[in-house]
C-alpha positions as protocol buffer text, in pm:
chain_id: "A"
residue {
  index: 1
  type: UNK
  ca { x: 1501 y: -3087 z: -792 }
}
residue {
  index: 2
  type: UNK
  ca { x: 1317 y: -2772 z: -895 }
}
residue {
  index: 3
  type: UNK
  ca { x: 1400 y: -2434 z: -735 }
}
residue {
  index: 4
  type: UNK
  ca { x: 1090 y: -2281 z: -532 }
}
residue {
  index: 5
  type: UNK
  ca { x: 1084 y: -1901 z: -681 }
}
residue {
  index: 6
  type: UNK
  ca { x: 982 y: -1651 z: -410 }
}
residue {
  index: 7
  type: UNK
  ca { x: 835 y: -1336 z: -576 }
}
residue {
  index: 8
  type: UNK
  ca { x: 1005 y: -1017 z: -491 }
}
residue {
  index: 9
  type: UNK
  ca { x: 774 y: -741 z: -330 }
}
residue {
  index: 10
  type: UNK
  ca { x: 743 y: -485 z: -610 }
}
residue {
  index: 11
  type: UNK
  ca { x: 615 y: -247 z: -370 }
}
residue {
  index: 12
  type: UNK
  ca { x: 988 y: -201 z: -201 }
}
residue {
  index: 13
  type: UNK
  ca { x: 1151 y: -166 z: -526 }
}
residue {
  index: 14
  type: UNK
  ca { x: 1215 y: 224 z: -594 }
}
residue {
  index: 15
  type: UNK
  ca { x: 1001 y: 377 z: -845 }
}
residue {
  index: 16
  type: UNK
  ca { x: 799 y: 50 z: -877 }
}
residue {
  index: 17
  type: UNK
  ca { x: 356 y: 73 z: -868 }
}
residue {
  index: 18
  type: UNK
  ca { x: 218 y: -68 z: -604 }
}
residue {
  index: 19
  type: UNK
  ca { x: -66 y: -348 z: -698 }
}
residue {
  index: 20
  type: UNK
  ca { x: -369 y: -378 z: -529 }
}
residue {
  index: 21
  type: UNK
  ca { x: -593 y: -653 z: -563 }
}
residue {
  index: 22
  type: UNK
  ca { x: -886 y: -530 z: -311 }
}
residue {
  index: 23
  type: UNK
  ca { x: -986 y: -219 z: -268 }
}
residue {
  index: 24
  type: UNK
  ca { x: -959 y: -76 z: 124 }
}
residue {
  index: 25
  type: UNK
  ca { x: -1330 y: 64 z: 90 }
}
residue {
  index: 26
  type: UNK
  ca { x: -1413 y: -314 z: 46 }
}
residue {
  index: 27
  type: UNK
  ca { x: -1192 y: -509 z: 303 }
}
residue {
  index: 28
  type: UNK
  ca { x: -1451 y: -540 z: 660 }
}
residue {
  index: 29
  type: UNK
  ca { x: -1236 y: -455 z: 891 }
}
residue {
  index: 30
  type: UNK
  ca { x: -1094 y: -107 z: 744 }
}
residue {
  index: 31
  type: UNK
  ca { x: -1466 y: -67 z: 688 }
}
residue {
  index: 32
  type: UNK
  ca { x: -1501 y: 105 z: 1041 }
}
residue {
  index: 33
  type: UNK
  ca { x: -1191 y: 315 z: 1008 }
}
residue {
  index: 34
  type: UNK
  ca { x: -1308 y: 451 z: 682 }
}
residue {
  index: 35
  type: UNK
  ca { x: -1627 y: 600 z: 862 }
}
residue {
  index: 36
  type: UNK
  ca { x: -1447 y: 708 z: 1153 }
}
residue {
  index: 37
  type: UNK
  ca { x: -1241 y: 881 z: 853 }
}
residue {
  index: 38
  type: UNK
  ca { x: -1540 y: 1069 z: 712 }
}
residue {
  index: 39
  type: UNK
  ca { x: -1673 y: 1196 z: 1078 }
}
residue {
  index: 40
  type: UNK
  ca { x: -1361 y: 1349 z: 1158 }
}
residue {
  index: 41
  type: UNK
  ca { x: -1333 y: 1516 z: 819 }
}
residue {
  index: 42
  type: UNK
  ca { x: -1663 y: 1667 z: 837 }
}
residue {
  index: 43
  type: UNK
  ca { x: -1597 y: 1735 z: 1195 }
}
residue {
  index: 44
  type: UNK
  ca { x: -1263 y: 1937 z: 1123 }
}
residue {
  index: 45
  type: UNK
  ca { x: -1475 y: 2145 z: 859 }
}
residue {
  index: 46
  type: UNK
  ca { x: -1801 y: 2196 z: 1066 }
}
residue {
  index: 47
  type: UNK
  ca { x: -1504 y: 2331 z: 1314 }
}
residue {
  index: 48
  type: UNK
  ca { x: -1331 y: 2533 z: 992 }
}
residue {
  index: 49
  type: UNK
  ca { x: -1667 y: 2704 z: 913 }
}
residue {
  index: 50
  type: UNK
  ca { x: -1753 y: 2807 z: 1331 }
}
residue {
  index: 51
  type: UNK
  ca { x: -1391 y: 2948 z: 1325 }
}
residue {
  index: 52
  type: UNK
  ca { x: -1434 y: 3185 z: 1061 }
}
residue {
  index: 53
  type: UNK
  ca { x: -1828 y: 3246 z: 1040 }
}
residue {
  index: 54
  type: UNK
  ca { x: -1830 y: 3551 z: 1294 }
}
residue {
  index: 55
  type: UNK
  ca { x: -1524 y: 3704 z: 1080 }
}
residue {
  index: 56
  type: UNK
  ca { x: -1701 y: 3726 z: 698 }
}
residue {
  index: 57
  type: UNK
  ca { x: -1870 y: 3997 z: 648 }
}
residue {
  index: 58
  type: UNK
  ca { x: -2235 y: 4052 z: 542 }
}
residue {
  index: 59
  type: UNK
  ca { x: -2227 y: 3998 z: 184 }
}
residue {
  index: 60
  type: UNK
  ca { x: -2017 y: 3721 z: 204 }
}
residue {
  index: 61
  type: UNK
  ca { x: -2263 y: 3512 z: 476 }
}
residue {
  index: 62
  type: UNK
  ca { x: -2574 y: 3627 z: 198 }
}
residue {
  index: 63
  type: UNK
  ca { x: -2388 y: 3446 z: -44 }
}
residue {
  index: 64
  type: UNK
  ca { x: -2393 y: 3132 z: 187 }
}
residue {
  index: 65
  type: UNK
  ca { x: -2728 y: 3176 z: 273 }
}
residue {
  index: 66
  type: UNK
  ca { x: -2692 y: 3313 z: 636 }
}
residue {
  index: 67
  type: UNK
  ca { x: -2774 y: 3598 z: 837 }
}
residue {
  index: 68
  type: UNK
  ca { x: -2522 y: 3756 z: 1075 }
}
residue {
  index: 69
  type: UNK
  ca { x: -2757 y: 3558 z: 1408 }
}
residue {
  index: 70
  type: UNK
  ca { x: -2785 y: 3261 z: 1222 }
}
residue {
  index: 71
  type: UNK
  ca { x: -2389 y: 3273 z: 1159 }
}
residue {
  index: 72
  type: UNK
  ca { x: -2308 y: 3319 z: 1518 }
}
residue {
  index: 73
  type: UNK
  ca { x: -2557 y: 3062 z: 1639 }
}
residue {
  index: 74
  type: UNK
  ca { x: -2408 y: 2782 z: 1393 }
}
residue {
  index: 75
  type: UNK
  ca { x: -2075 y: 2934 z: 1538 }
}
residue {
  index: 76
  type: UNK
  ca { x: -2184 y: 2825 z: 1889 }
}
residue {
  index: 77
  type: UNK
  ca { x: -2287 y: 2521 z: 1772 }
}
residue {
  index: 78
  type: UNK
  ca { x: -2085 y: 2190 z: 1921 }
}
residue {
  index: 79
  type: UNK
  ca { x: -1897 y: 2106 z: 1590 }
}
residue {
  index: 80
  type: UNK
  ca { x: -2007 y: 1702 z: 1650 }
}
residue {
  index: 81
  type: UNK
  ca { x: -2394 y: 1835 z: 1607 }
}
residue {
  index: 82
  type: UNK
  ca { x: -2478 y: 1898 z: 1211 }
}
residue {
  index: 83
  type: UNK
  ca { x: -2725 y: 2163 z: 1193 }
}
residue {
  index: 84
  type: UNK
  ca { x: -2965 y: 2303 z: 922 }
}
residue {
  index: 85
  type: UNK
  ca { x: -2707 y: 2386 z: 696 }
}
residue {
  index: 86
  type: UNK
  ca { x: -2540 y: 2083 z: 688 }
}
residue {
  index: 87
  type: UNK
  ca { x: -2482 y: 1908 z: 360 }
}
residue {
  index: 88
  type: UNK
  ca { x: -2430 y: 1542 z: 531 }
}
């Protein structure tokens, strides 16, 4: 009678790679999560940017692009709503 081998999982072994065969980005249902991933990323820096807008001072918010109304009025701004500046 032949022995059944049952492979080890290399991912518990110390030290060891883990393998993946799929990539997340491509398995359906972590599809969602991922963009739910993205939102809250750009969220936390729309949020990042509002914080510290009304502290820079003038040269640094003409480097950006922004006058000192326009930086107080994207400071205002709901950080869920992208505005003009937005990159995505």
């Amino acid at each position: 009678m032949a022995a059944t081998v049952i492979p080890f999982p290399m991912h518990r072994v110390a030290g060891a790679r883990r393998m993946r065969t799929v990539s997340h980005a491509h398995e359906p249902r972590l599809a969602g999560v991922a963009v739910l991933r993205g939102w809250v990323r750009r969220w936390f820096a729309r949020r990042r940017l509002a914080r510290d807008l009304p502290f820079m001072t003038a040269e640094t918010l003409a480097d950006i692009g922004l006058s000192r109304p326009e930086a107080l009025a994207e400071a205002h701004r709901p950080f869920w709503r992208s505005g003009a500046h937005d990159a995505a």
